[in-house]
Each structure stands twice: as structure tokens, then as C-alpha cells.
Coordinates of C-alpha atoms and ligand atoms in Angstrom, one line a residue:
X1 CA 53.8 67.9 -37.1
X2 CA 55.4 69.4 -33.9
X3 CA 56.2 67.0 -31.1
X4 CA 53.5 67.1 -28.4
X5 CA 54.5 68.3 -25.0
X6 CA 53.7 66.4 -21.9
X7 CA 51.9 67.5 -18.8
X8 CA 50.3 65.5 -15.9
X9 CA 46.5 65.0 -16.5
X10 CA 44.7 64.1 -13.3
X11 CA 43.5 60.5 -12.9
X12 CA 40.6 60.4 -10.4
X13 CA 39.6 57.3 -8.6
X14 CA 35.8 57.6 -8.1
X15 CA 35.8 55.4 -5.1
X16 CA 38.2 57.6 -3.2
X17 CA 37.2 60.2 -0.6
X18 CA 34.5 62.7 -1.9
X19 CA 36.3 65.8 -0.6
X20 CA 39.5 64.7 -2.3
X21 CA 37.6 64.0 -5.5
X22 CA 35.9 67.4 -5.5
X23 CA 39.2 69.2 -5.0
X24 CA 40.9 67.2 -7.8
X25 CA 38.0 67.9 -10.2
X26 CA 38.0 71.6 -9.4
X27 CA 41.7 71.9 -10.0
X28 CA 41.5 69.9 -13.2
X29 CA 38.5 72.0 -14.5
X30 CA 40.2 75.3 -13.7
X31 CA 43.5 74.3 -15.4
X32 CA 43.1 71.8 -18.3
X33 CA 39.4 71.2 -18.4
X34 CA 40.0 67.5 -18.7
X35 CA 40.6 64.5 -16.4
X36 CA 40.5 60.7 -16.4
X37 CA 38.2 58.7 -14.2
X38 CA 38.9 55.2 -12.9
X39 CA 36.9 52.8 -10.8
X40 CA 33.8 54.4 -12.4
X41 CA 31.7 51.3 -12.1
X42 CA 31.5 50.3 -15.8
X43 CA 32.8 46.8 -16.3
X44 CA 35.7 46.6 -18.8
X45 CA 33.8 44.0 -20.9
X46 CA 31.0 46.5 -21.4
X47 CA 33.5 49.0 -22.8
X48 CA 35.3 46.4 -25.0
X49 CA 32.0 44.9 -26.3
X50 CA 30.8 48.3 -27.3
X51 CA 34.0 49.1 -29.1
X52 CA 33.9 45.7 -30.8
X53 CA 30.3 46.0 -32.0
X54 CA 31.1 49.5 -33.2
X55 CA 34.0 48.1 -35.3
X56 CA 31.7 45.4 -36.7
X57 CA 29.3 48.2 -37.8
X58 CA 32.0 50.2 -39.6
X59 CA 33.2 47.1 -41.4
X60 CA 29.9 46.9 -43.3
X61 CA 30.0 48.0 -46.9
X62 CA 29.3 51.6 -47.8
X63 CA 25.9 50.9 -49.3
X64 CA 24.6 49.3 -46.1
X65 CA 26.0 52.2 -44.0
X66 CA 24.7 54.9 -46.3
X67 CA 21.2 53.4 -46.0
X68 CA 21.3 54.8 -42.4
X69 CA 22.1 58.3 -43.6
X70 CA 21.5 61.1 -41.2
X71 CA 19.7 64.0 -42.7
X72 CA 21.1 67.4 -41.9
X73 CA 20.1 68.8 -38.5
X74 CA 17.6 69.9 -37.4
X75 CA 15.8 67.3 -39.5
X76 CA 17.6 64.5 -37.8
X77 CA 20.1 64.1 -35.0
X78 CA 20.8 60.4 -35.4
X79 CA 22.2 58.2 -38.2
X80 CA 25.3 57.6 -40.2
X81 CA 27.7 60.1 -41.8
X82 CA 30.7 59.1 -43.9
X83 CA 34.1 60.8 -43.5
X84 CA 34.6 64.4 -44.6
X85 CA 31.0 65.3 -43.8
X86 CA 31.7 67.5 -40.8
X87 CA 34.3 70.2 -40.1
X88 CA 34.5 71.1 -36.4
X89 CA 37.2 73.7 -37.1
X90 CA 35.8 76.3 -39.5
X91 CA 39.4 77.3 -40.4
X92 CA 40.5 73.7 -40.8
X93 CA 39.8 70.9 -43.3
X94 CA 36.9 68.4 -43.3
X95 CA 37.1 65.8 -40.5
X96 CA 38.2 62.3 -41.7
X97 CA 36.2 60.1 -39.4
X98 CA 32.9 58.4 -40.2
X99 CA 30.3 58.2 -37.5
X100 CA 27.0 56.7 -36.3
X101 CA 25.1 59.0 -34.0
X102 CA 22.8 57.5 -31.4
X103 CA 20.5 58.9 -28.8
X104 CA 19.4 57.2 -25.7
X105 CA 16.6 54.6 -25.9
X106 CA 15.5 51.9 -23.5
X107 CA 17.0 48.6 -24.3
X108 CA 13.7 46.9 -23.4
X109 CA 11.5 49.2 -25.5
X110 CA 10.2 47.2 -28.4
X111 CA 9.0 50.0 -30.6
X112 CA 9.5 53.7 -31.1
X113 CA 13.2 53.8 -31.8
X114 CA 14.4 57.0 -33.3
X115 CA 17.9 55.5 -33.9
X116 CA 18.9 54.0 -37.2
X117 CA 20.0 50.4 -36.5
X118 CA 21.6 48.2 -39.2
X119 CA 20.0 44.8 -39.5
X120 CA 23.4 43.2 -40.3
X121 CA 25.0 43.7 -36.9
X122 CA 22.3 42.4 -34.6
X123 CA 24.4 42.9 -31.4
X124 CA 25.1 46.5 -32.1
X125 CA 21.9 47.8 -30.3
X126 CA 22.5 45.6 -27.3
X127 CA 26.2 46.4 -26.9
X128 CA 25.9 50.1 -27.4
X129 CA 22.8 50.6 -25.3
X130 CA 24.3 48.6 -22.5
X131 CA 27.3 50.9 -22.4
X132 CA 25.0 53.9 -22.9
X133 CA 23.0 53.1 -19.9
X134 CA 26.1 52.6 -17.7
X135 CA 27.6 55.8 -19.1
X136 CA 24.4 57.7 -18.2
X137 CA 24.6 56.5 -14.6
X138 CA 28.2 57.7 -14.6
X139 CA 27.0 61.0 -16.1
X140 CA 24.5 61.4 -13.2
X141 CA 27.4 60.9 -10.7
X142 CA 29.6 63.4 -12.6
X143 CA 26.9 66.0 -12.8
X144 CA 26.7 66.0 -9.0
X145 CA 30.5 65.9 -8.5
X146 CA 31.1 68.8 -11.0
X147 CA 28.3 70.9 -9.3
X148 CA 30.1 70.1 -6.0
X149 CA 33.4 71.2 -7.5
X150 CA 31.7 74.4 -8.6
X151 CA 30.9 75.0 -4.9
X152 CA 27.1 74.7 -5.7
X153 CA 24.3 72.4 -4.5
X154 CA 24.8 68.8 -5.6
X155 CA 21.6 68.8 -7.8
X156 CA 22.4 72.2 -9.5
X157 CA 23.4 70.6 -12.8
X158 CA 21.1 67.6 -12.5
X159 CA 18.1 70.0 -12.6
X160 CA 19.2 71.3 -16.0
X161 CA 20.2 68.0 -17.4
X162 CA 18.8 64.8 -16.2
X163 CA 20.3 62.5 -18.8
X164 CA 17.8 59.8 -18.1
X165 CA 14.8 62.1 -18.3
X166 CA 15.5 64.2 -21.3
X167 CA 16.9 63.1 -24.6
X168 CA 19.6 65.7 -25.1
X169 CA 22.6 63.4 -24.8
X170 CA 24.2 62.0 -27.9
X171 CA 26.6 59.1 -28.4
X172 CA 28.9 59.0 -31.5
X173 CA 30.5 55.8 -32.6
X174 CA 33.5 57.0 -34.6
X175 CA 36.0 55.3 -36.9
X176 CA 39.1 57.2 -38.1
X177 CA 40.7 55.7 -41.2
X178 CA 44.2 54.2 -41.1
X179 CA 47.0 56.5 -42.3
X180 CA 50.4 56.3 -43.9
X181 CA 51.6 59.4 -42.0
X182 CA 50.4 61.5 -39.1
X183 CA 47.4 63.7 -40.0
X184 CA 44.9 66.0 -38.3
X185 CA 41.8 63.8 -38.5
X186 CA 39.4 66.0 -36.5
X187 CA 40.1 69.7 -36.3
X188 CA 40.6 71.9 -33.2
X189 CA 37.4 72.5 -31.3
X190 CA 35.8 72.6 -27.9
X191 CA 32.8 70.4 -27.2
X192 CA 29.3 72.0 -27.0
X193 CA 27.7 70.4 -24.0
X194 CA 28.2 70.2 -20.3
X195 CA 30.9 67.5 -20.6
X196 CA 31.9 64.5 -22.7
X197 CA 32.6 61.0 -21.6
X198 CA 35.1 59.6 -24.1
X199 CA 35.9 55.9 -24.6
X200 CA 39.0 55.5 -26.6
X201 CA 40.3 52.3 -28.3
X202 CA 43.1 50.9 -26.1
X203 CA 46.6 51.3 -27.4
X204 CA 46.0 54.1 -29.9
X205 CA 47.2 57.6 -29.0
X206 CA 45.4 60.2 -31.0
X207 CA 43.4 62.7 -28.9
X208 CA 45.4 66.0 -28.3
X209 CA 44.6 68.7 -25.9
X210 CA 45.7 72.4 -26.2
X211 CA 47.3 73.1 -22.8
X212 CA 48.0 76.7 -21.9
X213 CA 51.8 77.5 -22.0
X214 CA 52.5 73.8 -22.9
X215 CA 50.9 73.3 -26.3
X216 CA 49.4 70.2 -27.9
X217 CA 49.5 67.3 -25.5
X218 CA 48.5 63.7 -26.2
X219 CA 45.7 62.2 -24.0
X220 CA 46.5 58.5 -24.5
X221 CA 44.0 55.9 -23.6
X222 CA 44.5 54.3 -20.1
X223 CA 43.1 50.8 -19.9
X224 CA 39.7 50.8 -18.1
X225 CA 39.8 54.6 -17.7
X226 CA 37.4 57.1 -19.4
X227 CA 38.3 60.7 -20.4
X228 CA 36.0 63.4 -19.1
X229 CA 36.4 66.7 -20.9
X230 CA 34.3 69.8 -20.1
X231 CA 32.2 71.5 -22.7
X232 CA 31.2 75.1 -23.4
X233 CA 28.0 74.9 -21.3
X234 CA 29.9 74.3 -18.0
X235 CA 32.4 77.0 -19.0
X236 CA 29.5 79.4 -19.4
X237 CA 27.9 78.5 -16.1
X238 CA 31.2 79.2 -14.3
X239 CA 31.8 82.4 -16.3
X240 CA 34.9 80.9 -17.9
X241 CA 36.5 79.7 -14.6
X242 CA 36.1 76.1 -15.6
X243 CA 37.8 75.5 -19.0
X244 CA 36.2 74.0 -22.0
X245 CA 39.4 72.8 -23.6
X246 CA 40.4 73.0 -27.2
X247 CA 41.2 69.5 -28.5
X248 CA 41.7 67.7 -31.8
X249 CA 42.5 64.3 -33.1
X250 CA 45.8 63.4 -34.8
X251 CA 45.6 60.0 -36.5
X252 CA 49.1 58.6 -36.3
X253 CA 50.7 56.5 -39.1
X254 CA 49.1 53.1 -38.6
X255 CA 45.8 51.3 -38.6
X256 CA 42.3 52.7 -38.1
X257 CA 41.1 53.9 -34.7
X258 CA 37.8 53.8 -32.9
X259 CA 36.4 56.1 -30.2
X260 CA 33.0 56.7 -28.7
X261 CA 32.2 60.1 -27.2
X262 CA 29.0 60.6 -25.2
X263 CA 28.0 64.2 -25.1
X264 CA 26.1 65.2 -21.9
X265 CA 24.1 68.3 -22.6
X266 CA 21.8 70.7 -20.8
X267 CA 18.1 70.4 -21.8
X268 CA 17.5 72.5 -24.9
X269 CA 15.2 75.0 -23.2
X270 CA 17.6 75.8 -20.3
X271 CA 18.8 79.4 -20.5
X272 CA 22.5 79.3 -19.9
X273 CA 24.2 82.1 -18.1
X274 CA 27.0 82.4 -15.5
X275 CA 25.8 81.5 -12.0
X276 CA 25.9 84.5 -9.6
X277 CA 28.7 82.9 -7.5
X278 CA 31.0 83.3 -10.5
X279 CA 30.1 86.9 -11.4
X280 CA 32.0 89.7 -9.6
X281 CA 32.6 93.4 -10.3
X282 CA 36.2 92.3 -11.3
X283 CA 34.8 89.4 -13.4
X284 CA 31.6 90.6 -15.1
X285 CA 29.6 88.1 -17.1
X286 CA 31.4 87.3 -20.3
X287 CA 28.4 85.6 -22.0
X288 CA 25.0 86.7 -23.5
X289 CA 21.9 84.9 -22.4
X290 CA 20.9 82.1 -24.8
X291 CA 19.2 78.8 -24.5
X292 CA 21.2 75.6 -24.5
X293 CA 19.4 74.5 -27.6
X294 CA 20.2 77.7 -29.5
X295 CA 23.9 77.5 -28.6
X296 CA 24.1 73.8 -29.7
X297 CA 22.3 74.6 -32.9
X298 CA 24.7 77.5 -33.7
X299 CA 27.7 75.3 -33.2
X300 CA 26.3 72.3 -35.0
X301 CA 25.3 74.4 -38.0
X302 CA 28.8 76.0 -38.1
X303 CA 30.5 72.5 -38.2
X304 CA 28.3 70.9 -40.7
X305 CA 29.7 70.4 -44.2
X306 CA 26.9 70.6 -46.6
X307 CA 25.2 67.3 -47.2
X308 CA 27.3 65.4 -49.8
X309 CA 24.7 62.8 -50.5
X310 CA 23.8 62.6 -54.2
Ligands
AKG401 O1 37.9 60.7 -31.1 C1 38.3 61.3 -30.1 O2 39.1 60.9 -29.4 C2 37.6 62.7 -29.8 C3 36.4 63.0 -30.6 C4 35.9 64.4 -30.3 O3 36.6 65.3 -29.9 C5 34.5 64.7 -30.6 O4 33.8 63.9 -31.2 O5 34.1 65.8 -30.2
FE2_402 FE1 35.5 66.9 -29.1

């Protein structure tokens, strides 16, 4: 595997001056489509407890995990899938990670959970929903900052995706198996939503970004920081000015790795098209009008390896 190049990825302190934050976000979005955030308000133990509970879940035996099987979308959008059941790069090979997909639910709600929770890891629900609620608060802040970086009203994105009102966000607990040599464990892709908040296991370098003119670049975990990468929906809204970066996961020789992406998406019925501020005679709209739901479905269907359940 070729050596990855290196490039400076912005690290944005969310307690710094707002104008400086907006400028840094804008520059990051126009160039690499990805940045780190620090001082984001989520305590480190919330991050580490969520990763630990996720690891406990994946250490259950296959039979217990398979009982939480996720039916193919659109029947279900939550549940468990073993490795080699998705392929985000249609030209690539099946992705190696196993995953438990969750949607937001209120920690205090007694009934009505759509999520599939294992009985054997009692603290999984508490630990993941605790992180989920913090991450949705961060998403609300980022929706306003990214709209500001686009030069638009602060509530422009919030109006199409209020992550606490709608249920279009998804969280994926992921485990990549240990390897005896470096392998591509999740193929090249861009994310489908507005942006993704990625929590990576500390100390394990694996995520790679395709940087123009530079090539594949590792995005290593930084203790306490979260990775924010833009998705296709924000790129469409800015007529391609903000980049939805191509990335992949290379599992290095060594033990298993855990990561937890939270996909923040526009509500399914929102019609996505470039906002007028980004359309000019020199840069006509590059995208056809489609609803956010249709676009996500197109991409999900393309990346789904046919159900392998017996
Ligand atoms: O595991 C990671 O670091 C990234 C996962 C990812 O790109 C995805 O789930 O879309
Ligand atoms: Fe991704």
C-alpha cells in the first residue's frame, strides 16, 4: 500500500472567536472538506464510556449479535450487520467492519424504542444515548456554524435538519477486525448526509482522506477531538464549493479498531438543490433536484451487499 502523504488538517477550538471559527471552517470546507473540533463540550469520559460499551457489545458471541439483525433498508434502518455485508465502494470489495446502527431515542423514554438493544450489555443503551444526546447538541452548533461559513443565515441548515426534532440522524457503532497486514477495510466513498461527527478509538490510525494533489492522507485520532467531515448534501447546497471528501479506512497490521460515526442528515422530504448564492452564470447548478430521502436511498441501495442471512 503506498505511503500516505501528510497535509495539515485544521483543528478548530469551538470556544475561540466566532469570526475566526467561521473563517477556518469555510477554508477547511472549500479545501479538504474535513476538520477536527476541540473544546466541543462533550466530556472525555462520555466518549470513552461510549467506545467501551461498544467494544463490550462486539465481544458478544455471533448468535447474540445476529439476533439483532437489521433487515435490508427500507424495511429497517437500525440493527446489527456482520462484516462483509456492505460495500461502500461499488468498484471495491466488501467492507470488513461489523456494525450496530442506532437512531436517536430519548434516554428516559420507557417504551417505543425502534432500536435493537442486546439484553447482555445493559449499559450499552445508557452509554451510547448519553454520547448521542451530547453529539446532537454539537450537531446543532455545527449546523449553525457551517451555515455561517456558507455566508447564509445561521438557521439555514437547522431549518432542513433539526436533529432533535426529526429522526434522520444515524449512529453506527463499528468494529474493524484485527489484521496481520495493512488492508482496505472500508472502501472509498463520500458520506451521504450534511456532515458526519466521527469518534475514533484513541491511538489507532486508520481513516484516510483523499486530498487533491496530495493523495491518501491519514486522519489520526487526536485525544478528545472529534473529526467532522462534510457529506454530499452540504456539497450540493453549495453547488460543489464545499467538498464532500472521498475517504476510506485502512486497517493497519494490529488489533481490532472501533469507531463511531454519527451521520447528520437533512429531513427526508427536503428538496436539495444549490442555494442561489452559489449559482452564477460561470458556475451553473451541477445537480438535479431530488429530495434528501431519495438521494440517501439511492446511495444506501448502491452500497448494500445483498442480505447474507440464511
Ligand atoms: O471508521 C471510520 O473511521 C470511518 C467510517 C466511515 O467512513 C463511515 O462509516 O462512513
Ligand atoms: Fe464515511
